[in-house]
Amino acid sequence: MSLHPMPGVSRATTRRIGLLGGSFNPAHAGHLHISLEALKRLGLDEVWWLVSPQNPLKSGDGMEPLPTRVARARRIARHPHIRVEAPELVLGTRYTLDTVLALKRVYRHAKFVWLMGADILPQLVDWAGWRDLFAAVPIAAFARPGWGYTALAAPAPRTFERFRLQATEARRLATCEPPAWCFIPSRLDEHSATAIRAARPPRTRSKGKTIPAQTRTLPDRSKDSDALLELVRQSLDDNKAEDVVVIDLKGKSAFADYMVIASGRSTRQVVAIAENLADKLKQSGRGYIPVEGKQTGDWVLVDAGDVIVHLFRPEARTFYALEKMWALEDEAAAKPVKKATVKKAAVKKAVVKKAAAKPAARRKRAP
């Protein structure tokens, strides 16, 4: 088998691993809070953040590109026992049940636990194969603001009430034969990806005249963005930036036309390249150019509007692997999406079938 969905992890691993899946649009301190609680309360060896290319239950509007979401998630996590990857690109899966079953096939000896916030419990009945997910992997639900014990009244947790462990037994969860799940009351973290997106200021362009409704035709900005790209490349060359890579985002993302990735040999050089680039863009009449990350110099972002520039030290560039993520996303886009599969083996116990008798309810596709 040639699959490597989690680089650096042996297929023979016997670790106790928490799986935290989602779009991470964006990753935030709440994800880190649940992960740290899971490591401590469940006695896990690792937590894997599984960044989904696209959540089937959510609109793609406002969704940042996958490499951007993975890079931010790695920046937020920065913990020796948390791994951030997008394994669905390699596994060819899209739905939670399929991803869990695929990971169990690759890492047969690992002891997985699916992690979620308690706010997800009421939504589980909308997930394809949600009963089979309970039968496939132990599940831990952590208290979230507004969703404590009240979430336990939702249909999914009520259906599997008899298989619930008390919070005092949480450390046994990873070794339990599913179905088994646990609700973990813990300190609440107020961070929310939805709230963060809502608070973001809208991306603005340079001011201009309002186009009348009868002639509402957007101008062709391709020549302008190409000229901007050439200016960026010239500045990087003048400042001895290394390993410059240009990624064409047209047709892939709405936030820019090009992404440029380059390296500096040291933090001092990375910051100098960024500052000189911002000055050159300002002198060309581009106005104020936001620059982020100069404090550390490991990864500096220069936002030139239609061209986004990422400047790294070599070690940081290898760690965040933006080029690799874009390559994987392009490969995934070329593949047909596999439909969710419901395997009979996942519900082989008669007691599971009795406890999870299927009512005539809606079955929507799930993340």
mmCIF file of C-alpha atoms in Angstrom:
data_model
loop_
_atom_site.group_PDB
_atom_site.id
_atom_site.type_symbol
_atom_site.label_atom_id
_atom_site.label_comp_id
_atom_site.label_asym_id
_atom_site.label_seq_id
_atom_site.Cartn_x
_atom_site.Cartn_y
_atom_site.Cartn_z
ATOM 1 C CA MET A 1 0.000 0.000 0.000
ATOM 2 C CA SER A 2 1.502 3.365 -1.052
ATOM 3 C CA LEU A 3 -0.768 5.754 0.867
ATOM 4 C CA HIS A 4 0.906 8.329 3.094
ATOM 5 C CA PRO A 5 -1.990 10.436 4.359
ATOM 6 C CA MET A 6 -0.068 11.483 7.479
ATOM 7 C CA PRO A 7 3.610 12.014 6.545
ATOM 8 C CA GLY A 8 6.035 10.792 9.176
ATOM 9 C CA VAL A 9 3.588 8.381 10.852
ATOM 10 C CA SER A 10 4.407 4.694 10.683
ATOM 11 C CA ARG A 11 1.576 2.451 9.491
ATOM 12 C CA ALA A 12 2.443 0.200 12.428
ATOM 13 C CA THR A 13 1.811 2.932 15.017
ATOM 14 C CA THR A 14 -0.048 1.863 18.165
ATOM 15 C CA ARG A 15 -0.595 5.406 19.450
ATOM 16 C CA ARG A 16 -3.815 6.729 20.956
ATOM 17 C CA ILE A 17 -4.812 9.397 18.447
ATOM 18 C CA GLY A 18 -7.571 12.003 18.503
ATOM 19 C CA LEU A 19 -9.034 13.020 15.124
ATOM 20 C CA LEU A 20 -10.317 16.599 14.869
ATOM 21 C CA GLY A 21 -11.825 17.209 11.445
ATOM 22 C CA GLY A 22 -13.271 20.293 9.805
ATOM 23 C CA SER A 23 -12.741 23.051 7.273
ATOM 24 C CA PHE A 24 -10.666 25.112 9.765
ATOM 25 C CA ASN A 25 -11.821 28.287 8.020
ATOM 26 C CA PRO A 26 -9.999 29.623 9.915
ATOM 27 C CA ALA A 27 -8.236 27.588 12.600
ATOM 28 C CA HIS A 28 -8.437 29.319 15.978
ATOM 29 C CA ALA A 29 -7.674 28.986 19.672
ATOM 30 C CA GLY A 30 -10.870 26.975 20.212
ATOM 31 C CA HIS A 31 -9.485 24.135 18.091
ATOM 32 C CA LEU A 32 -6.278 24.224 20.109
ATOM 33 C CA HIS A 33 -8.259 24.257 23.367
ATOM 34 C CA ILE A 34 -10.197 21.093 22.451
ATOM 35 C CA SER A 35 -6.983 19.398 21.321
ATOM 36 C CA LEU A 36 -5.127 20.159 24.550
ATOM 37 C CA GLU A 37 -8.125 19.046 26.613
ATOM 38 C CA ALA A 38 -8.264 15.809 24.615
ATOM 39 C CA LEU A 39 -4.573 15.111 25.155
ATOM 40 C CA LYS A 40 -5.006 15.594 28.896
ATOM 41 C CA ARG A 41 -8.491 14.219 29.614
ATOM 42 C CA LEU A 42 -8.397 11.261 27.227
ATOM 43 C CA GLY A 43 -4.745 10.378 27.751
ATOM 44 C CA LEU A 44 -3.981 10.646 24.030
ATOM 45 C CA ASP A 45 -0.534 10.497 22.479
ATOM 46 C CA GLU A 46 -1.407 12.787 19.568
ATOM 47 C CA VAL A 47 -4.188 14.822 18.001
ATOM 48 C CA TRP A 48 -4.490 15.032 14.225
ATOM 49 C CA TRP A 49 -6.182 18.045 12.657
ATOM 50 C CA LEU A 50 -7.797 16.801 9.441
ATOM 51 C CA VAL A 51 -8.326 19.883 7.279
ATOM 52 C CA SER A 52 -11.112 19.195 4.797
ATOM 53 C CA PRO A 53 -10.789 20.520 1.226
ATOM 54 C CA GLN A 54 -14.511 21.366 1.333
ATOM 55 C CA ASN A 55 -17.134 20.629 3.971
ATOM 56 C CA PRO A 56 -20.125 19.138 2.079
ATOM 57 C CA LEU A 57 -22.557 20.798 4.526
ATOM 58 C CA LYS A 58 -21.100 24.279 4.037
ATOM 59 C CA SER A 59 -21.083 26.694 1.134
ATOM 60 C CA GLY A 60 -17.805 27.387 -0.607
ATOM 61 C CA ASP A 61 -18.488 31.132 -0.328
ATOM 62 C CA GLY A 62 -15.845 32.755 1.837
ATOM 63 C CA MET A 63 -13.785 29.543 1.981
ATOM 64 C CA GLU A 64 -10.079 30.280 1.998
ATOM 65 C CA PRO A 65 -7.890 28.078 -0.250
ATOM 66 C CA LEU A 66 -6.887 24.796 1.357
ATOM 67 C CA PRO A 67 -3.131 25.595 1.522
ATOM 68 C CA THR A 68 -3.914 28.858 3.323
ATOM 69 C CA ARG A 69 -6.131 27.061 5.845
ATOM 70 C CA VAL A 70 -3.541 24.325 6.445
ATOM 71 C CA ALA A 71 -0.747 26.864 6.875
ATOM 72 C CA ARG A 72 -2.776 28.908 9.375
ATOM 73 C CA ALA A 73 -3.772 25.755 11.253
ATOM 74 C CA ARG A 74 -0.110 24.753 11.580
ATOM 75 C CA ARG A 75 0.689 28.216 12.813
ATOM 76 C CA ILE A 76 -2.050 28.029 15.462
ATOM 77 C CA ALA A 77 -1.259 24.454 16.556
ATOM 78 C CA ARG A 78 2.554 24.600 16.962
ATOM 79 C CA HIS A 79 2.468 21.780 19.519
ATOM 80 C CA PRO A 80 4.706 18.681 19.552
ATOM 81 C CA HIS A 81 1.688 16.381 19.878
ATOM 82 C CA ILE A 82 -0.561 17.981 17.234
ATOM 83 C CA ARG A 83 -0.232 17.157 13.530
ATOM 84 C CA VAL A 84 -1.970 19.196 10.814
ATOM 85 C CA GLU A 85 -2.586 17.622 7.404
ATOM 86 C CA ALA A 86 -5.224 17.289 4.670
ATOM 87 C CA PRO A 87 -5.309 13.475 4.323
ATOM 88 C CA GLU A 88 -8.546 13.430 2.311
ATOM 89 C CA LEU A 89 -6.540 14.642 -0.686
ATOM 90 C CA VAL A 90 -4.498 11.435 -0.535
ATOM 91 C CA LEU A 91 -7.262 9.103 0.627
ATOM 92 C CA GLY A 92 -9.728 10.366 -1.981
ATOM 93 C CA THR A 93 -12.501 10.699 0.621
ATOM 94 C CA ARG A 94 -14.888 13.523 1.363
ATOM 95 C CA TYR A 95 -17.158 12.369 4.180
ATOM 96 C CA THR A 96 -16.252 11.726 7.801
ATOM 97 C CA LEU A 97 -17.245 8.063 7.832
ATOM 98 C CA ASP A 98 -15.185 7.293 4.724
ATOM 99 C CA THR A 99 -12.169 9.175 6.076
ATOM 100 C CA VAL A 100 -12.271 7.393 9.438
ATOM 101 C CA LEU A 101 -12.600 3.963 7.820
ATOM 102 C CA ALA A 102 -9.753 4.743 5.407
ATOM 103 C CA LEU A 103 -7.448 5.878 8.225
ATOM 104 C CA LYS A 104 -8.288 2.714 10.172
ATOM 105 C CA ARG A 105 -7.301 0.631 7.140
ATOM 106 C CA VAL A 106 -3.972 2.440 6.771
ATOM 107 C CA TYR A 107 -3.121 2.565 10.508
ATOM 108 C CA ARG A 108 -4.606 -0.731 11.645
ATOM 109 C CA HIS A 109 -3.038 -0.744 15.110
ATOM 110 C CA ALA A 110 -3.737 2.879 16.055
ATOM 111 C CA LYS A 111 -6.418 3.619 18.642
ATOM 112 C CA PHE A 112 -8.486 6.465 17.203
ATOM 113 C CA VAL A 113 -11.005 8.755 18.909
ATOM 114 C CA TRP A 114 -13.142 11.188 16.923
ATOM 115 C CA LEU A 115 -13.140 14.629 18.603
ATOM 116 C CA MET A 116 -15.850 17.267 18.271
ATOM 117 C CA GLY A 117 -17.419 20.192 20.049
ATOM 118 C CA ALA A 118 -20.747 19.482 21.756
ATOM 119 C CA ASP A 119 -22.357 21.977 19.367
ATOM 120 C CA ILE A 120 -21.951 19.316 16.648
ATOM 121 C CA LEU A 121 -24.050 16.707 18.490
ATOM 122 C CA PRO A 122 -27.422 18.134 17.331
ATOM 123 C CA GLN A 123 -26.100 18.190 13.743
ATOM 124 C CA LEU A 124 -24.977 14.570 13.618
ATOM 125 C CA VAL A 125 -28.290 13.309 12.238
ATOM 126 C CA ASP A 126 -27.500 15.314 9.075
ATOM 127 C CA TRP A 127 -24.284 13.357 8.519
ATOM 128 C CA ALA A 128 -24.300 10.483 6.039
ATOM 129 C CA GLY A 129 -23.676 7.244 7.933
ATOM 130 C CA TRP A 130 -23.754 8.882 11.364
ATOM 131 C CA ARG A 131 -24.906 5.669 13.061
ATOM 132 C CA ASP A 132 -22.081 3.794 11.364
ATOM 133 C CA LEU A 133 -19.636 6.460 12.532
ATOM 134 C CA PHE A 134 -20.613 5.676 16.140
ATOM 135 C CA ALA A 135 -20.024 1.997 15.368
ATOM 136 C CA ALA A 136 -16.668 2.678 13.688
ATOM 137 C CA VAL A 137 -14.797 4.868 16.199
ATOM 138 C CA PRO A 138 -15.102 6.084 19.819
ATOM 139 C CA ILE A 139 -16.329 9.687 19.989
ATOM 140 C CA ALA A 140 -15.545 12.454 22.473
ATOM 141 C CA ALA A 141 -17.704 15.606 22.572
ATOM 142 C CA PHE A 142 -16.342 18.639 24.440
ATOM 143 C CA ALA A 143 -18.512 21.358 25.979
ATOM 144 C CA ARG A 144 -18.826 24.527 23.894
ATOM 145 C CA PRO A 145 -20.379 27.905 24.773
ATOM 146 C CA GLY A 146 -24.137 27.416 24.765
ATOM 147 C CA TRP A 147 -23.785 23.673 24.300
ATOM 148 C CA GLY A 148 -23.206 21.796 27.510
ATOM 149 C CA TYR A 149 -25.462 19.094 28.874
ATOM 150 C CA THR A 150 -28.340 20.496 26.775
ATOM 151 C CA ALA A 151 -26.654 19.029 23.677
ATOM 152 C CA LEU A 152 -27.136 15.538 25.136
ATOM 153 C CA ALA A 153 -30.873 15.821 24.448
ATOM 154 C CA ALA A 154 -30.248 15.768 20.675
ATOM 155 C CA PRO A 155 -31.372 12.668 18.705
ATOM 156 C CA ALA A 156 -27.883 11.257 18.015
ATOM 157 C CA PRO A 157 -26.643 11.160 21.642
ATOM 158 C CA ARG A 158 -30.043 9.872 22.806
ATOM 159 C CA THR A 159 -29.870 7.033 20.279
ATOM 160 C CA PHE A 160 -26.530 5.887 21.681
ATOM 161 C CA GLU A 161 -27.155 6.826 25.319
ATOM 162 C CA ARG A 162 -26.520 3.283 26.547
ATOM 163 C CA PHE A 163 -22.970 3.394 25.145
ATOM 164 C CA ARG A 164 -21.992 6.638 26.852
ATOM 165 C CA LEU A 165 -19.060 6.676 29.291
ATOM 166 C CA GLN A 166 -19.004 9.090 32.192
ATOM 167 C CA ALA A 167 -16.431 11.879 32.090
ATOM 168 C CA THR A 168 -14.546 10.192 34.928
ATOM 169 C CA GLU A 169 -13.986 7.223 32.583
ATOM 170 C CA ALA A 170 -12.724 9.338 29.674
ATOM 171 C CA ARG A 171 -9.209 7.884 29.712
ATOM 172 C CA ARG A 172 -10.668 4.485 28.816
ATOM 173 C CA LEU A 173 -12.361 5.766 25.680
ATOM 174 C CA ALA A 174 -9.475 5.215 23.234
ATOM 175 C CA THR A 175 -9.304 1.516 24.107
ATOM 176 C CA CYS A 176 -13.068 0.900 24.099
ATOM 177 C CA GLU A 177 -14.699 -1.155 21.384
ATOM 178 C CA PRO A 178 -17.155 1.133 19.535
ATOM 179 C CA PRO A 179 -19.823 2.200 19.876
ATOM 180 C CA ALA A 180 -18.542 4.211 22.826
ATOM 181 C CA TRP A 181 -18.683 7.932 23.419
ATOM 182 C CA CYS A 182 -18.168 10.480 26.142
ATOM 183 C CA PHE A 183 -19.229 14.040 26.916
ATOM 184 C CA ILE A 184 -16.407 16.105 28.440
ATOM 185 C CA PRO A 185 -17.475 19.140 30.495
ATOM 186 C CA SER A 186 -14.518 21.512 30.467
ATOM 187 C CA ARG A 187 -13.514 25.149 30.554
ATOM 188 C CA LEU A 188 -15.351 26.902 27.726
ATOM 189 C CA ASP A 189 -13.531 28.670 24.906
ATOM 190 C CA GLU A 190 -15.475 31.407 23.121
ATOM 191 C CA HIS A 191 -13.583 31.299 19.805
ATOM 192 C CA SER A 192 -15.675 30.504 16.730
ATOM 193 C CA ALA A 193 -14.640 30.290 13.076
ATOM 194 C CA THR A 194 -18.034 31.701 12.056
ATOM 195 C CA ALA A 195 -17.591 34.711 14.353
ATOM 196 C CA ILE A 196 -14.034 35.280 13.116
ATOM 197 C CA ARG A 197 -15.179 35.268 9.483
ATOM 198 C CA ALA A 198 -18.056 37.618 10.300
ATOM 199 C CA ALA A 199 -15.673 40.063 11.988
ATOM 200 C CA ARG A 200 -13.281 40.221 9.041
ATOM 201 C CA PRO A 201 -13.449 43.494 7.158
ATOM 202 C CA PRO A 202 -14.470 43.080 3.523
ATOM 203 C CA ARG A 203 -11.562 43.038 1.107
ATOM 204 C CA THR A 204 -11.389 46.391 -0.617
ATOM 205 C CA ARG A 205 -10.047 47.395 -3.987
ATOM 206 C CA SER A 206 -8.774 50.796 -5.066
ATOM 207 C CA LYS A 207 -11.499 53.409 -5.157
ATOM 208 C CA GLY A 208 -13.106 54.332 -8.474
ATOM 209 C CA LYS A 209 -16.308 55.475 -10.081
ATOM 210 C CA THR A 210 -19.476 53.443 -9.637
ATOM 211 C CA ILE A 211 -20.359 51.603 -12.843
ATOM 212 C CA PRO A 212 -23.972 52.269 -13.900
ATOM 213 C CA ALA A 213 -26.287 49.251 -13.801
ATOM 214 C CA GLN A 214 -26.832 49.212 -17.541
ATOM 215 C CA THR A 215 -23.067 48.899 -18.220
ATOM 216 C CA ARG A 216 -22.064 46.741 -15.253
ATOM 217 C CA THR A 217 -19.136 44.975 -16.908
ATOM 218 C CA LEU A 218 -16.065 44.288 -14.812
ATOM 219 C CA PRO A 219 -12.820 45.537 -16.356
ATOM 220 C CA ASP A 220 -10.137 43.086 -17.384
ATOM 221 C CA ARG A 221 -7.570 43.267 -14.574
ATOM 222 C CA SER A 222 -5.325 40.548 -15.959
ATOM 223 C CA LYS A 223 -2.839 43.009 -17.501
ATOM 224 C CA ASP A 224 -2.655 44.983 -14.258
ATOM 225 C CA SER A 225 -2.080 41.858 -12.150
ATOM 226 C CA ASP A 226 0.550 40.630 -14.609
ATOM 227 C CA ALA A 227 2.366 43.966 -14.378
ATOM 228 C CA LEU A 228 2.140 43.786 -10.578
ATOM 229 C CA LEU A 229 3.567 40.261 -10.641
ATOM 230 C CA GLU A 230 6.479 41.416 -12.786
ATOM 231 C CA LEU A 231 7.183 44.243 -10.326
ATOM 232 C CA VAL A 232 7.163 41.751 -7.424
ATOM 233 C CA ARG A 233 9.498 39.354 -9.218
ATOM 234 C CA GLN A 234 11.901 42.157 -10.072
ATOM 235 C CA SER A 235 12.023 43.301 -6.430
ATOM 236 C CA LEU A 236 12.627 39.744 -5.191
ATOM 237 C CA ASP A 237 15.422 39.300 -7.717
ATOM 238 C CA ASP A 238 17.030 42.606 -6.733
ATOM 239 C CA ASN A 239 17.021 41.539 -3.064
ATOM 240 C CA LYS A 240 18.484 38.082 -3.749
ATOM 241 C CA ALA A 241 15.391 36.095 -2.777
ATOM 242 C CA GLU A 242 15.855 32.385 -3.409
ATOM 243 C CA ASP A 243 13.697 29.574 -4.845
ATOM 244 C CA VAL A 244 10.970 31.885 -6.128
ATOM 245 C CA VAL A 245 7.766 30.022 -7.054
ATOM 246 C CA VAL A 246 4.727 31.642 -8.697
ATOM 247 C CA ILE A 247 1.319 29.943 -8.358
ATOM 248 C CA ASP A 248 -1.452 31.059 -10.717
ATOM 249 C CA LEU A 249 -4.653 31.393 -8.671
ATOM 250 C CA LYS A 250 -6.947 32.635 -11.442
ATOM 251 C CA GLY A 251 -9.995 30.392 -11.524
ATOM 252 C CA LYS A 252 -8.993 28.785 -8.208
ATOM 253 C CA SER A 253 -9.437 31.594 -5.695
ATOM 254 C CA ALA A 254 -11.219 34.913 -5.401
ATOM 255 C CA PHE A 255 -8.742 36.530 -3.010
ATOM 256 C CA ALA A 256 -5.841 37.025 -5.459
ATOM 257 C CA ASP A 257 -4.633 36.263 -8.989
ATOM 258 C CA TYR A 258 -1.149 35.090 -8.044
ATOM 259 C CA MET A 259 0.658 33.713 -5.015
ATOM 260 C CA VAL A 260 4.426 34.097 -4.872
ATOM 261 C CA ILE A 261 6.562 32.032 -2.485
ATOM 262 C CA ALA A 262 10.241 32.781 -1.886
ATOM 263 C CA SER A 263 12.964 32.210 0.683
ATOM 264 C CA GLY A 264 15.572 34.265 2.486
ATOM 265 C CA ARG A 265 18.647 32.778 4.111
ATOM 266 C CA SER A 266 17.927 34.356 7.509
ATOM 267 C CA THR A 267 15.178 36.147 9.405
ATOM 268 C CA ARG A 268 17.018 39.407 8.811
ATOM 269 C CA GLN A 269 17.054 38.871 5.052
ATOM 270 C CA VAL A 270 13.388 37.774 4.995
ATOM 271 C CA VAL A 271 12.326 40.976 6.772
ATOM 272 C CA ALA A 272 14.558 43.110 4.514
ATOM 273 C CA ILE A 273 13.091 41.532 1.363
ATOM 274 C CA ALA A 274 9.566 42.201 2.652
ATOM 275 C CA GLU A 275 10.270 45.828 3.601
ATOM 276 C CA ASN A 276 11.994 46.603 0.301
ATOM 277 C CA LEU A 277 9.142 45.006 -1.629
ATOM 278 C CA ALA A 278 6.534 47.033 0.289
ATOM 279 C CA ASP A 279 8.511 50.249 -0.358
ATOM 280 C CA LYS A 280 8.826 49.490 -4.062
ATOM 281 C CA LEU A 281 5.102 48.793 -4.356
ATOM 282 C CA LYS A 282 4.271 52.005 -2.502
ATOM 283 C CA GLN A 283 6.569 54.023 -4.771
ATOM 284 C CA SER A 284 4.793 52.556 -7.795
ATOM 285 C CA GLY A 285 1.541 54.105 -6.584
ATOM 286 C CA ARG A 286 0.021 51.025 -4.946
ATOM 287 C CA GLY A 287 -0.611 52.824 -1.663
ATOM 288 C CA TYR A 288 -0.364 51.182 1.755
ATOM 289 C CA ILE A 289 0.837 47.552 1.567
ATOM 290 C CA PRO A 290 0.021 45.337 4.599
ATOM 291 C CA VAL A 291 3.010 43.308 5.841
ATOM 292 C CA GLU A 292 2.538 40.612 8.508
ATOM 293 C CA GLY A 293 5.045 38.526 10.446
ATOM 294 C CA LYS A 294 8.034 40.889 10.619
ATOM 295 C CA GLN A 295 8.284 40.401 14.388
ATOM 296 C CA THR A 296 9.647 36.873 14.025
ATOM 297 C CA GLY A 297 10.850 36.848 10.423
ATOM 298 C CA ASP A 298 10.199 33.125 9.951
ATOM 299 C CA TRP A 299 7.237 33.741 7.662
ATOM 300 C CA VAL A 300 6.370 37.201 6.371
ATOM 301 C CA LEU A 301 3.310 37.907 4.225
ATOM 302 C CA VAL A 302 3.122 40.898 1.885
ATOM 303 C CA ASP A 303 -0.412 41.596 0.649
ATOM 304 C CA ALA A 304 -0.179 43.439 -2.657
ATOM 305 C CA GLY A 305 -3.829 42.867 -3.526
ATOM 306 C CA ASP A 306 -3.886 40.743 -6.678
ATOM 307 C CA VAL A 307 -0.502 39.256 -5.754
ATOM 308 C CA ILE A 308 0.108 37.690 -2.334
ATOM 309 C CA VAL A 309 3.760 37.160 -1.412
ATOM 310 C CA HIS A 310 4.916 34.625 1.210
ATOM 311 C CA LEU A 311 8.528 34.972 2.345
ATOM 312 C CA PHE A 312 10.059 32.215 4.471
ATOM 313 C CA ARG A 313 13.222 31.073 6.109
ATOM 314 C CA PRO A 314 14.073 27.688 4.495
ATOM 315 C CA GLU A 315 13.136 25.689 7.618
ATOM 316 C CA ALA A 316 9.763 27.426 7.980
ATOM 317 C CA ARG A 317 9.044 26.994 4.273
ATOM 318 C CA THR A 318 9.612 23.260 4.551
ATOM 319 C CA PHE A 319 7.384 23.077 7.626
ATOM 320 C CA TYR A 320 4.396 24.927 6.125
ATOM 321 C CA ALA A 321 4.803 23.317 2.675
ATOM 322 C CA LEU A 322 2.514 25.699 0.782
ATOM 323 C CA GLU A 323 3.669 24.476 -2.648
ATOM 324 C CA LYS A 324 2.956 20.874 -1.692
ATOM 325 C CA MET A 325 -0.552 21.718 -0.509
ATOM 326 C CA TRP A 326 -1.395 23.509 -3.757
ATOM 327 C CA ALA A 327 -0.078 20.556 -5.777
ATOM 328 C CA LEU A 328 -2.198 18.119 -3.771
ATOM 329 C CA GLU A 329 -5.293 20.297 -4.131
ATOM 330 C CA ASP A 330 -4.834 20.458 -7.915
ATOM 331 C CA GLU A 331 -4.524 16.672 -8.053
ATOM 332 C CA ALA A 332 -7.661 16.250 -5.939
ATOM 333 C CA ALA A 333 -9.645 18.639 -8.132
ATOM 334 C CA ALA A 334 -8.865 16.454 -11.138
ATOM 335 C CA LYS A 335 -10.220 13.317 -9.460
ATOM 336 C CA PRO A 336 -13.900 12.345 -9.321
ATOM 337 C CA VAL A 337 -15.414 12.680 -5.842
ATOM 338 C CA LYS A 338 -16.186 9.366 -4.192
ATOM 339 C CA LYS A 339 -19.611 8.949 -2.704
ATOM 340 C CA ALA A 340 -20.038 8.133 0.960
ATOM 341 C CA THR A 341 -20.027 4.404 1.591
ATOM 342 C CA VAL A 342 -21.883 2.647 4.330
ATOM 343 C CA LYS A 343 -20.226 -0.649 5.183
ATOM 344 C CA LYS A 344 -22.111 -3.490 6.773
ATOM 345 C CA ALA A 345 -19.047 -4.539 8.729
ATOM 346 C CA ALA A 346 -19.198 -1.279 10.667
ATOM 347 C CA VAL A 347 -22.494 -2.322 12.236
ATOM 348 C CA LYS A 348 -21.938 -6.012 12.691
ATOM 349 C CA LYS A 349 -23.104 -6.225 16.281
ATOM 350 C CA ALA A 350 -26.757 -6.988 16.797
ATOM 351 C CA VAL A 351 -26.814 -4.830 19.895
ATOM 352 C CA VAL A 352 -25.692 -1.849 17.794
ATOM 353 C CA LYS A 353 -28.475 -2.426 15.295
ATOM 354 C CA LYS A 354 -31.021 -2.590 18.078
ATOM 355 C CA ALA A 355 -29.770 0.579 19.741
ATOM 356 C CA ALA A 356 -29.457 2.424 16.465
ATOM 357 C CA ALA A 357 -32.679 1.369 14.733
ATOM 358 C CA LYS A 358 -33.012 3.718 11.796
ATOM 359 C CA PRO A 359 -36.059 6.026 11.969
ATOM 360 C CA ALA A 360 -37.577 7.567 8.889
ATOM 361 C CA ALA A 361 -35.484 10.704 9.171
ATOM 362 C CA ARG A 362 -33.655 12.896 6.732
ATOM 363 C CA ARG A 363 -30.143 11.758 5.730
ATOM 364 C CA LYS A 364 -28.129 14.594 4.329
ATOM 365 C CA ARG A 365 -24.525 14.392 3.300
ATOM 366 C CA ALA A 366 -22.058 15.206 6.035
ATOM 367 C CA PRO A 367 -18.544 16.444 6.425
#
